[in-house]
Short mmCIF file of C-alpha atoms in Angstrom, two decimals:
data_model
loop_
_atom_site.label_atom_id
_atom_site.label_comp_id
_atom_site.label_asym_id
_atom_site.label_seq_id
_atom_site.Cartn_x
_atom_site.Cartn_y
_atom_site.Cartn_z
CA MET A 83 -2.02 26.34 11.47
CA LYS A 84 -3.40 24.24 9.06
CA MET A 85 -1.01 21.13 9.90
CA ILE A 86 -2.44 21.38 13.70
CA LYS A 87 -5.26 21.23 12.50
CA TYR A 88 -4.91 18.49 10.43
CA ILE A 89 -3.99 17.39 13.46
CA LYS A 90 -7.02 17.99 15.80
CA ILE A 91 -9.49 16.79 13.48
CA SER A 92 -8.00 13.33 12.78
CA ALA A 93 -9.07 11.47 15.62
CA LEU A 94 -13.18 12.52 14.09
CA CYS A 95 -11.52 11.57 10.35
CA LEU A 96 -10.20 7.81 10.52
CA ALA A 97 -11.17 6.71 7.42
CA LEU A 98 -12.08 2.97 7.03
CA PHE A 99 -10.50 0.07 4.78
CA SER A 100 -11.65 -3.13 2.81
CA PHE A 101 -9.82 -6.05 0.74
CA SER A 102 -12.98 -5.51 -0.87
CA GLY A 103 -11.53 -1.71 -2.06
CA CYS A 104 -14.87 0.03 -0.38
CA GLU A 105 -13.60 2.95 1.39
CA SER A 106 -15.35 4.46 4.10
CA TRP A 107 -15.97 6.95 6.76
CA LEU A 108 -16.65 7.48 10.81
CA ASP A 109 -20.14 9.02 11.98
CA VAL A 110 -18.49 11.26 13.08
CA ARG A 111 -21.61 12.43 16.19
CA PRO A 112 -20.29 15.70 18.39
CA GLU A 113 -18.89 13.24 21.08
CA SER A 114 -15.62 12.82 18.90
CA GLU A 115 -14.70 11.84 22.53
CA LEU A 116 -16.97 8.89 22.81
CA ASN A 117 -16.29 7.45 19.33
CA GLU A 118 -13.38 7.23 19.60
CA LYS A 119 -13.47 5.27 22.35
CA GLN A 120 -15.91 3.23 20.58
CA MET A 121 -13.78 2.69 17.91
CA PHE A 122 -10.79 1.70 19.81
CA LYS A 123 -12.93 -1.45 21.88
CA SER A 124 -11.41 -4.15 20.32
CA GLU A 125 -9.15 -5.09 17.13
CA GLN A 126 -11.30 -4.47 14.68
CA GLY A 127 -11.15 -1.04 15.76
CA PHE A 128 -7.53 -0.49 15.53
CA MET A 129 -7.34 -2.33 12.23
CA ASP A 130 -10.07 0.05 11.10
CA ALA A 131 -7.72 3.20 12.19
CA LEU A 132 -4.65 1.29 10.40
CA TYR A 133 -6.24 1.13 7.06
CA GLY A 134 -7.29 4.32 7.48
CA VAL A 135 -3.95 5.62 7.24
CA TYR A 136 -3.67 3.69 3.77
CA VAL A 137 -6.47 4.96 2.58
CA ASN A 138 -4.99 7.99 2.98
CA LEU A 139 -1.67 7.50 1.22
CA GLY A 140 -3.19 7.37 -1.38
CA LYS A 141 -5.48 10.65 -2.27
CA SER A 142 -4.98 12.29 -4.63
CA ASP A 143 -2.71 14.75 -3.20
CA LEU A 144 0.01 12.23 -2.74
CA TYR A 145 0.43 9.51 -3.39
CA GLY A 146 -2.12 9.55 -5.77
CA GLY A 147 -0.94 11.77 -8.18
CA ASN A 148 0.13 14.48 -6.74
CA LEU A 149 3.70 13.51 -4.75
CA SER A 150 4.68 11.86 -7.73
CA THR A 151 4.10 14.38 -10.37
CA VAL A 152 5.48 16.48 -8.23
CA LEU A 153 8.66 15.43 -8.26
CA ASP A 154 9.12 14.74 -11.66
CA MET A 155 8.21 17.75 -12.90
CA THR A 156 11.49 19.02 -11.18
CA ALA A 157 13.10 16.30 -11.98
CA GLN A 158 12.57 16.91 -15.80
CA ASN A 159 10.78 13.86 -17.30
CA LEU A 160 7.24 15.59 -17.69
CA THR A 161 6.62 19.00 -19.31
CA TYR A 162 3.30 20.17 -20.30
CA ILE A 163 0.99 22.08 -23.40
CA ASP A 164 0.30 25.40 -21.52
CA PRO A 165 1.90 26.71 -18.18
CA ASP A 166 -1.99 28.10 -17.27
CA ALA A 167 -3.47 25.90 -17.28
CA CYS A 168 -1.75 22.17 -15.57
CA PRO A 169 -0.60 23.41 -12.00
CA PHE A 170 2.89 21.54 -12.17
CA ALA A 171 4.03 23.66 -14.68
CA GLN A 172 6.16 26.49 -12.64
CA TYR A 173 8.00 22.87 -10.76
CA GLN A 174 10.18 22.36 -14.23
CA SER A 175 11.48 26.08 -13.23
CA PHE A 176 11.80 25.68 -9.43
CA GLU A 177 8.90 28.72 -9.18
CA TYR A 178 8.56 26.48 -5.17
CA GLU A 179 7.35 29.62 -4.13
CA HIS A 180 4.43 30.43 -7.29
CA PRO A 181 1.14 30.10 -6.15
CA LYS A 182 0.37 27.53 -7.93
CA CYS A 183 2.97 24.97 -6.84
CA ALA A 184 2.54 26.35 -3.02
CA GLY A 185 -0.50 25.03 -3.53
CA VAL A 186 0.05 21.75 -4.29
CA THR A 187 3.48 21.24 -1.83
CA ASP A 188 1.28 23.66 1.22
CA ALA A 189 -1.56 19.86 0.49
CA LEU A 190 1.59 17.21 0.18
CA TRP A 191 2.93 19.15 3.56
CA MET A 192 -0.94 19.18 5.28
CA ARG A 193 -1.15 15.25 3.86
CA LEU A 194 2.41 13.00 5.39
CA TYR A 195 0.88 15.35 8.59
CA TYR A 196 -1.82 14.10 8.56
CA CYS A 197 -1.29 10.51 7.40
CA ILE A 198 1.29 10.53 10.41
CA GLY A 199 -1.28 12.33 13.56
CA LEU A 200 -3.53 8.63 12.37
CA THR A 201 0.19 6.67 13.22
CA ASP A 202 0.30 8.57 16.46
CA ASN A 203 -3.35 8.05 17.47
CA LEU A 204 -2.99 5.12 17.32
CA LEU A 205 0.03 3.96 18.47
CA LYS A 206 -1.78 5.80 21.52
CA HIS A 207 -4.27 3.52 22.13
CA LEU A 208 -1.74 0.78 21.13
CA ASP A 209 -0.16 2.14 24.33
CA GLU A 210 -2.87 1.14 26.75
CA SER A 211 -2.90 -1.48 29.44
CA ASP A 212 -5.46 -3.87 28.17
CA ALA A 213 -4.21 -3.13 23.78
CA VAL A 214 -2.32 -6.25 23.58
CA ALA A 215 -5.53 -8.24 25.33
CA LYS A 216 -6.76 -6.77 22.83
CA CYS A 217 -4.86 -7.28 19.90
CA LEU A 218 -3.70 -10.28 18.56
CA ASN A 219 -1.49 -8.60 15.82
CA TYR A 220 -0.53 -6.39 18.36
CA ASN A 221 2.64 -6.18 16.89
CA TYR A 222 2.77 -5.89 13.33
CA LEU A 223 -0.61 -3.19 14.32
CA ARG A 224 2.24 -1.57 15.92
CA GLY A 225 5.26 -2.33 14.26
CA GLU A 226 3.42 -0.89 10.70
CA ALA A 227 2.80 1.96 12.54
CA LEU A 228 5.87 2.35 13.96
CA ALA A 229 7.27 2.44 10.19
CA LEU A 230 4.09 3.88 8.36
CA ARG A 231 5.44 7.16 10.52
CA ALA A 232 9.08 6.69 10.02
CA PHE A 233 8.51 7.15 6.56
CA LEU A 234 6.42 9.36 6.54
CA HIS A 235 9.06 11.31 8.10
CA PHE A 236 11.56 10.65 5.62
CA GLU A 237 9.50 11.56 2.82
CA LEU A 238 9.28 15.38 4.29
CA VAL A 239 12.88 15.49 4.99
CA ARG A 240 14.04 15.48 1.72
CA ILE A 241 11.84 17.15 0.49
CA PHE A 242 11.64 20.04 2.70
CA ALA A 243 15.86 20.09 4.25
CA PRO A 244 18.83 19.84 2.65
CA ASP A 245 20.69 16.41 1.69
CA VAL A 246 22.44 15.04 5.38
CA LYS A 247 25.02 15.33 4.15
CA LYS A 248 25.46 17.86 3.46
CA ASP A 249 23.73 20.55 5.66
CA PRO A 250 22.80 17.50 9.19
CA ASP A 251 22.63 20.68 11.42
CA TYR A 252 19.87 22.44 9.53
CA ILE A 253 16.49 22.77 11.55
CA SER A 254 14.77 21.19 9.58
CA ILE A 255 10.72 19.47 10.20
CA PRO A 256 8.85 17.99 13.37
CA TYR A 257 9.12 14.73 14.08
CA ARG A 258 6.57 14.18 15.16
CA LYS A 259 5.34 10.96 18.06
CA ASN A 260 2.77 12.95 20.13
CA PHE A 261 -0.88 12.68 19.48
CA SER A 262 -1.58 16.61 20.41
CA ALA A 263 -1.97 19.62 18.97
CA ASP A 264 0.97 20.61 20.84
CA LEU A 265 3.71 22.08 18.39
CA ASP A 266 6.44 20.23 18.21
CA PRO A 267 10.23 21.68 18.32
CA GLN A 268 11.40 21.48 14.37
CA LEU A 269 14.93 19.77 14.83
CA LYS A 270 17.89 19.21 12.96
CA VAL A 271 18.86 17.26 9.70
CA SER A 272 20.48 14.48 11.30
CA GLU A 273 17.65 14.27 14.73
CA VAL A 274 15.15 12.73 12.14
CA TYR A 275 16.87 10.50 10.87
CA ALA A 276 17.95 9.90 14.45
CA ARG A 277 14.20 9.41 15.06
CA ILE A 278 13.46 8.12 11.62
CA LEU A 279 15.71 5.00 12.55
CA GLU A 280 14.53 4.76 15.83
CA ASP A 281 11.13 3.46 14.31
CA LEU A 282 12.39 1.45 11.76
CA GLU A 283 14.06 -0.21 14.05
CA GLU A 284 11.33 -1.01 16.57
CA ALA A 285 9.23 -1.76 13.75
CA LYS A 286 12.25 -4.99 12.78
CA ILE A 287 11.38 -6.33 16.18
CA LEU A 288 7.91 -6.49 16.23
CA LEU A 289 7.58 -7.72 12.49
CA ALA A 290 10.37 -10.14 12.61
CA GLU A 291 7.18 -12.85 13.13
CA ASP A 292 6.02 -11.31 9.99
CA VAL A 293 3.53 -13.74 7.17
CA ILE A 294 5.24 -12.63 4.57
CA ARG A 295 8.43 -13.99 5.54
CA THR A 296 6.61 -17.00 6.78
CA ASN A 297 4.62 -18.58 3.97
CA ALA A 298 5.00 -18.79 -0.20
CA PRO A 299 5.62 -16.11 -2.63
CA GLU A 300 1.84 -14.98 -3.49
CA TRP A 301 3.46 -15.68 -7.15
CA LEU A 302 4.13 -19.59 -6.59
CA GLY A 303 0.81 -21.12 -7.51
CA PRO A 304 -1.68 -23.65 -4.74
CA GLU A 305 0.63 -26.36 -5.32
CA GLN A 306 3.80 -24.91 -4.34
CA LYS A 307 1.81 -22.86 -1.48
CA LYS A 308 1.33 -25.54 0.13
CA GLU A 309 5.02 -27.69 0.14
CA GLU A 310 6.76 -24.41 0.97
CA THR A 311 4.15 -23.03 3.70
CA ASP A 312 4.31 -27.19 6.02
CA ASN A 313 7.42 -25.62 8.23
CA VAL A 314 5.22 -22.25 8.63
CA THR A 315 5.01 -21.74 12.97
CA ASP A 316 1.28 -22.71 14.26
CA LYS A 317 1.14 -18.93 14.77
CA ASN A 318 1.52 -17.23 11.28
CA ASP A 319 -0.86 -20.45 10.19
CA SER A 320 -3.84 -18.98 11.70
CA TYR A 321 -3.38 -15.11 10.83
CA TYR A 322 -2.88 -16.13 6.69
CA VAL A 323 -6.46 -17.05 6.64
CA THR A 324 -7.79 -14.14 8.19
CA ASP A 325 -8.00 -10.96 5.60
CA PHE A 326 -5.36 -8.57 8.33
CA LEU A 327 -2.75 -10.71 7.35
CA LYS A 328 -2.96 -10.73 3.43
CA TYR A 329 -1.37 -9.27 0.50
CA ARG A 330 1.17 -8.02 2.45
CA LYS A 331 3.50 -6.50 -0.24
CA TYR A 332 0.39 -4.15 -0.53
CA ARG A 333 1.23 -2.69 3.46
CA MET A 334 4.14 -1.60 5.84
CA ASN A 335 5.55 -5.78 5.88
CA TYR A 336 9.11 -6.67 6.96
CA TYR A 337 10.74 -6.09 4.09
CA ALA A 338 8.97 -2.88 3.44
CA VAL A 339 11.04 -2.19 7.03
CA LEU A 340 14.01 -3.67 4.98
CA GLY A 341 13.81 -1.73 1.58
CA VAL A 342 13.37 1.94 4.41
CA LEU A 343 16.15 1.05 5.96
CA ALA A 344 18.52 0.56 3.35
CA ARG A 345 16.97 4.33 1.83
CA VAL A 346 17.04 5.96 5.53
CA HIS A 347 21.57 4.80 5.02
CA LEU A 348 21.94 5.38 2.26
CA ASN A 349 21.16 8.65 2.31
CA LEU A 350 23.48 8.65 5.45
CA GLY A 351 26.30 7.95 3.44
CA THR A 352 28.90 7.33 5.88
CA ALA A 353 30.87 4.18 5.32
CA GLU A 354 29.40 2.44 8.03
CA ASP A 355 25.66 3.41 6.63
CA LEU A 356 26.86 2.07 3.37
CA ASN A 357 27.19 -1.17 4.60
CA LYS A 358 24.36 -1.29 6.42
CA ALA A 359 22.52 0.23 3.12
CA HIS A 360 23.93 -3.02 1.90
CA GLU A 361 22.97 -5.04 4.06
CA TYR A 362 19.03 -4.69 4.12
CA ALA A 363 19.06 -4.34 0.11
CA MET A 364 20.89 -7.83 0.01
CA GLU A 365 18.75 -9.79 3.14
CA VAL A 366 15.62 -8.28 0.17
CA ILE A 367 17.03 -10.12 -2.92
CA ASN A 368 17.75 -13.18 -1.15
CA SER A 369 14.60 -13.99 0.38
CA ASN A 370 13.45 -14.79 -3.28
CA LYS A 371 10.17 -13.75 -2.06
CA PHE A 372 9.01 -11.16 -4.69
CA ARG A 373 10.03 -11.52 -9.32
CA PHE A 374 10.95 -10.57 -11.77
CA VAL A 375 8.46 -9.28 -13.98
CA GLN A 376 6.90 -12.03 -15.51
CA THR A 377 7.61 -12.26 -19.65
CA GLU A 378 4.07 -13.77 -20.49
CA TYR A 379 2.34 -10.89 -17.65
CA VAL A 380 3.89 -7.83 -19.97
CA ILE A 381 3.67 -9.71 -23.54
CA VAL A 382 -0.09 -10.25 -23.81
CA GLU A 383 -2.67 -9.80 -26.56
CA ASP A 384 -5.67 -8.30 -24.61
CA SER A 385 -3.84 -5.27 -22.52
CA LYS A 386 -6.13 -4.86 -20.28
CA THR A 387 -4.93 -7.76 -18.21
CA ARG A 388 -1.01 -6.77 -18.66
CA ASP A 389 0.67 -6.25 -15.69
CA ILE A 390 2.99 -3.15 -16.55
CA LEU A 391 3.70 -1.35 -13.21
CA PHE A 392 5.42 -5.54 -12.33
CA THR A 393 3.81 -6.14 -9.20
CA ASP A 394 5.49 -9.23 -9.01
CA GLU A 395 8.22 -6.95 -7.53
CA PHE A 396 6.55 -4.50 -5.52
CA ILE A 397 7.45 -4.67 -1.94
CA PHE A 398 5.16 -2.07 -0.46
CA GLY A 399 2.34 -0.78 -2.53
CA LEU A 400 -0.64 0.92 -2.44
CA TYR A 401 -4.81 0.62 -3.79
CA SER A 402 -5.68 3.16 -4.34
CA THR A 403 -9.69 3.42 -6.37
CA LYS A 404 -9.49 7.13 -7.36
CA ILE A 405 -5.78 6.85 -9.61
CA ASP A 406 -6.80 6.41 -13.00
CA VAL A 407 -8.58 9.73 -12.08
CA PHE A 408 -5.72 11.61 -11.12
CA TYR A 409 -4.26 10.26 -14.10
CA LYS A 410 -6.91 10.58 -16.96
CA ASN A 411 -7.02 14.82 -15.52
CA TYR A 412 -3.13 14.96 -16.14
CA PHE A 413 -1.71 12.15 -18.18
CA ASP A 414 -4.49 11.05 -20.97
CA GLU A 415 -3.88 11.77 -24.62
CA SER A 416 -6.69 13.95 -25.55
CA TYR A 417 -6.08 17.42 -26.15
CA GLY A 418 -6.43 19.54 -23.10
CA PRO A 419 -5.09 22.18 -21.65
CA SER A 420 -4.20 20.98 -18.34
CA LYS A 421 -2.57 17.96 -19.66
CA MET A 422 1.10 16.70 -19.43
CA TYR A 423 3.99 14.88 -21.35
CA ALA A 424 7.22 12.82 -20.80
CA ASN A 425 10.31 14.27 -21.88
CA ASN A 426 12.77 12.56 -23.78
CA VAL A 427 11.48 9.54 -23.58
CA ARG A 428 13.44 8.16 -27.31
CA SER A 429 16.79 9.41 -24.97
CA ILE A 430 16.05 8.76 -21.12
CA TYR A 431 16.22 4.99 -22.31
CA GLU A 432 19.18 4.98 -25.19
CA LYS A 433 16.24 4.34 -27.68
CA LYS A 434 15.97 0.84 -26.80
CA SER A 435 12.17 0.47 -28.36
CA SER A 436 12.23 -4.01 -26.35
CA ASP A 437 12.43 -1.77 -23.16
CA PHE A 438 9.46 -3.47 -21.77
CA ARG A 439 9.32 0.38 -19.88
CA MET A 440 9.77 2.55 -22.91
CA MET A 441 7.20 0.04 -24.48
CA TYR A 442 4.07 -0.56 -22.70
CA TRP A 443 4.46 3.20 -20.26
CA PHE A 444 3.42 4.81 -22.66
CA LYS A 445 1.47 6.62 -25.94
CA ASN A 446 2.57 8.16 -29.68
CA VAL A 447 0.77 10.91 -30.03
CA TRP A 448 2.41 12.89 -32.86
CA GLY A 449 5.71 12.66 -31.34
CA SER A 450 4.23 12.93 -27.76
CA TYR A 451 5.08 10.52 -24.97
CA TYR A 452 1.55 9.99 -22.57
CA LEU A 453 2.50 8.13 -20.00
CA LEU A 454 0.16 5.23 -19.46
CA LYS A 455 0.87 3.23 -15.64
CA HIS A 456 -2.37 4.19 -14.73
CA SER A 457 -4.49 4.44 -17.79
CA SER A 458 -8.10 3.44 -16.14
CA GLU A 459 -7.79 1.43 -19.95
CA LEU A 460 -5.50 -1.20 -18.02
CA SER A 461 -8.38 -2.98 -15.27
CA TYR A 462 -4.93 -4.86 -13.92
CA SER A 463 -2.19 -2.28 -12.85
CA LYS A 464 -4.80 1.21 -12.16
CA GLU A 465 -5.45 1.19 -9.32
CA LYS A 466 -1.87 -0.43 -7.63
CA ILE A 467 0.52 2.05 -6.63
CA ARG A 468 4.54 1.22 -6.06
CA LEU A 469 5.60 2.45 -3.14
CA ILE A 470 9.59 0.46 -2.87
CA THR A 471 10.31 -2.31 -5.36
CA LEU A 472 12.29 -5.29 -5.86
CA PRO A 473 15.22 -2.64 -9.03
CA GLU A 474 15.46 0.10 -6.34
CA MET A 475 17.15 -2.97 -3.57
CA TYR A 476 19.16 -4.23 -6.66
CA TYR A 477 19.97 -0.37 -7.12
CA ILE A 478 20.84 0.20 -3.75
CA ALA A 479 23.72 -2.78 -3.26
CA ALA A 480 24.87 -2.40 -6.22
CA GLU A 481 26.32 1.43 -5.50
CA THR A 482 26.91 0.50 -1.65
CA SER A 483 29.40 -2.04 -3.53
CA PRO A 484 30.94 -1.03 -6.67
CA THR A 485 32.49 -4.79 -7.71
CA GLU A 486 29.56 -5.63 -7.21
CA ALA A 487 27.49 -4.29 -9.72
CA TYR A 488 27.50 -5.85 -13.30
CA GLU A 489 26.16 -8.49 -11.46
CA LEU A 490 23.19 -6.52 -9.92
CA LEU A 491 22.29 -3.88 -13.07
CA ASN A 492 22.60 -7.34 -15.33
CA SER A 493 19.99 -8.89 -13.25
CA VAL A 494 17.86 -6.25 -13.56
CA ALA A 495 18.79 -5.57 -17.29
CA ASP A 496 18.09 -9.28 -18.34
CA ALA A 497 14.66 -7.95 -16.60
CA ARG A 498 13.25 -5.20 -19.02
CA ASP A 499 15.09 -7.59 -22.01
CA ILE A 500 17.49 -4.38 -22.45
CA SER A 501 21.57 -4.91 -22.19
CA CYS A 502 23.72 -3.97 -18.78
CA LYS A 503 27.04 -1.28 -20.38
CA LEU A 504 28.73 -2.14 -17.03
CA THR A 505 31.93 -4.68 -16.83
CA LYS A 506 32.85 -7.17 -13.30
CA ASN A 507 35.56 -3.97 -13.96
CA SER A 508 33.70 -0.80 -13.89
CA THR A 509 34.99 2.31 -11.86
CA ARG A 510 32.74 3.82 -9.24
CA GLU A 511 31.96 6.92 -11.32
CA GLU A 512 30.45 4.34 -14.60
CA VAL A 513 28.17 2.57 -11.63
CA LEU A 514 27.30 5.38 -10.24
CA PHE A 515 25.98 7.24 -13.67
CA GLU A 516 24.47 3.36 -14.71
CA VAL A 517 22.66 3.37 -11.18
CA LEU A 518 21.22 7.29 -11.85
CA LYS A 519 20.09 6.31 -15.49
CA GLU A 520 18.19 3.82 -14.56
CA TYR A 521 16.55 4.88 -11.55
CA ARG A 522 15.36 6.88 -14.29
CA LYS A 523 13.94 4.80 -16.02
CA GLU A 524 13.08 2.62 -13.70
CA TYR A 525 10.46 5.20 -11.31
CA PHE A 526 9.46 7.77 -14.72
CA GLY A 527 6.01 8.75 -12.60
CA ASP A 528 6.93 7.45 -9.81
CA GLY A 529 8.92 10.89 -8.14
CA LEU A 530 12.37 8.36 -7.24
CA PHE A 531 14.77 10.84 -9.58
CA PHE A 532 13.98 13.04 -8.08
CA TYR A 533 15.92 12.05 -4.49
CA ALA A 534 18.00 9.72 -6.38
CA TYR A 535 19.21 12.27 -8.19
CA LYS A 536 19.86 15.09 -5.10
CA ARG A 537 21.47 12.80 -3.14
CA LEU A 538 24.12 12.25 -5.90
CA ILE A 539 23.94 15.96 -7.30
CA GLY A 540 28.61 16.20 -5.19
CA GLU A 541 29.03 13.60 -7.31
CA THR A 542 29.60 16.89 -10.10
CA ALA A 543 31.38 14.00 -13.14
CA VAL A 544 28.69 11.16 -12.90
CA ILE A 545 25.58 14.30 -13.11
CA ASN A 546 27.19 16.65 -15.74
CA GLN A 547 26.87 12.83 -17.86
CA LEU A 548 22.72 13.62 -17.18
CA GLY A 549 22.85 16.65 -18.84
CA LEU A 550 19.79 17.42 -16.91
CA GLU A 551 19.91 21.84 -15.52
CA ILE A 552 18.96 20.93 -12.94
CA PRO A 553 21.18 23.08 -10.17
CA ASP A 554 22.83 22.40 -7.32
CA GLU A 555 21.05 25.64 -5.53
CA PRO A 556 19.13 25.19 -2.36
CA LYS A 557 16.18 26.76 -3.83
CA VAL A 558 16.02 24.47 -6.12
CA LEU A 559 16.60 20.58 -4.21
CA VAL A 560 14.97 21.93 -1.46
CA PHE A 561 11.04 23.28 -0.78
CA PRO A 562 9.95 26.39 0.94
CA LEU A 563 7.75 25.01 4.09
CA PRO A 564 3.90 26.25 4.05
CA LEU A 565 4.03 30.36 5.28
CA ASP A 566 0.69 29.20 7.50
CA GLU A 567 3.98 26.71 9.44
CA ILE A 568 6.44 29.97 9.85
CA LYS A 569 3.72 32.79 9.97
CA TYR A 570 1.45 30.84 13.02
CA GLY A 571 3.78 27.39 14.35
CA ASN A 572 6.92 29.65 14.89
CA ARG A 573 8.15 27.87 12.29
CA THR A 574 11.83 28.67 10.25
CA SER A 575 13.46 27.81 6.44
CA ALA A 576 16.02 29.84 6.95
CA ILE A 577 16.62 28.34 2.70
CA TRP A 578 14.08 30.58 1.68
CA GLN A 579 14.26 33.02 4.51
CA THR A 580 17.25 34.59 4.24
CA GLU A 581 16.32 37.57 1.73
CA LYS A 582 13.10 38.09 3.19
#
């Protein structure tokens, strides 16, 4: 079974990563157990193992290209030039069992579980009796690994299972908590969510003293930072000068954990969960550690230095040295049969040409809009990937508290140089419609709109207003498990097997 093979070899394939942007791989020898012992002899080995997770998240078959492209094609945000040449074309027509779709989807499944295997291997060694003594940064290492494991399982269950509110008892995915070749049982969707929350809650405690909380925001100047950090604890003050704890917004930090918690509780959707989602989103907003992009970083003469990804808004992101190559292959405006371009851009952005997103994320060539977000010509943004950003926290807070929605969405609108269409007396339906529209605008190219659409598709009046032809059908909203999982792993994919 391919997934199990991935898990067996992941100890041999731990990627090393440094903040210089270099990638390297362990020199694998037949004595794999010895290599592993050598790797975890010192704290640096534990750090390298964690870096390996982040490096793999940025690969082209995951967040470095395929995942966001698949979800945006399914959400009808993207279209193609030649369906025979484009490997993602059949997602637009929901033909997930087509061989090309199956190949891409299977690779998503395998890479996600591969990354989970890397976190489990790290956690296995962190559980050893001498790990605390070896690792000055033990809480960071364990907290990030747990949160990443939860984050990755959350992605899997959103892709390969129905919405938890609709079918909590659906047999969905395994939740892997052990690094071994043993088969883990598939769990009900509700059980997967419970385990996700367990990992996130523990991670939240472990990362309580994260330097991202105790140090000043990255965007403050040196003098302001010095003034702001007078009260930093001695422990974190000494840590902050080390490479391991720099650039926390590109790692699974404390606020990223809150962001994932907000997403999970929003999906669960009970009154209690919506209150928790609101609480976590507002904690991120009120932390003042993140700010909306400043106009002077977007409207610049030299487009290479333009911050079109709005990096001040990053709560969790990645570096990927190859993502610009992926986008050049599939989104460059130069003609090629494999190329894709954006659907209905002017309609999505409501013809608001002043909207920073419409102005700078696309290139209009003879009426076709090509996505520019990771163009190799944009040196400042080309290697960065957005996973969780500040606007999403405003959308979650607005959705979970409609009475506050006008002020919250107006803040995002101001930052994008547009106006908010809500009033202080807007109805819940009006709020949901504006939130869904904003997800589509804000996360074009990131894939998040599909998740929001799937979560809200039961809100018929809201969905109908968008006019998208994405049917509320299980075989549209749920991707099939890889056939090897069913054949060799004794898995079930009930939605896709009922007619077999």
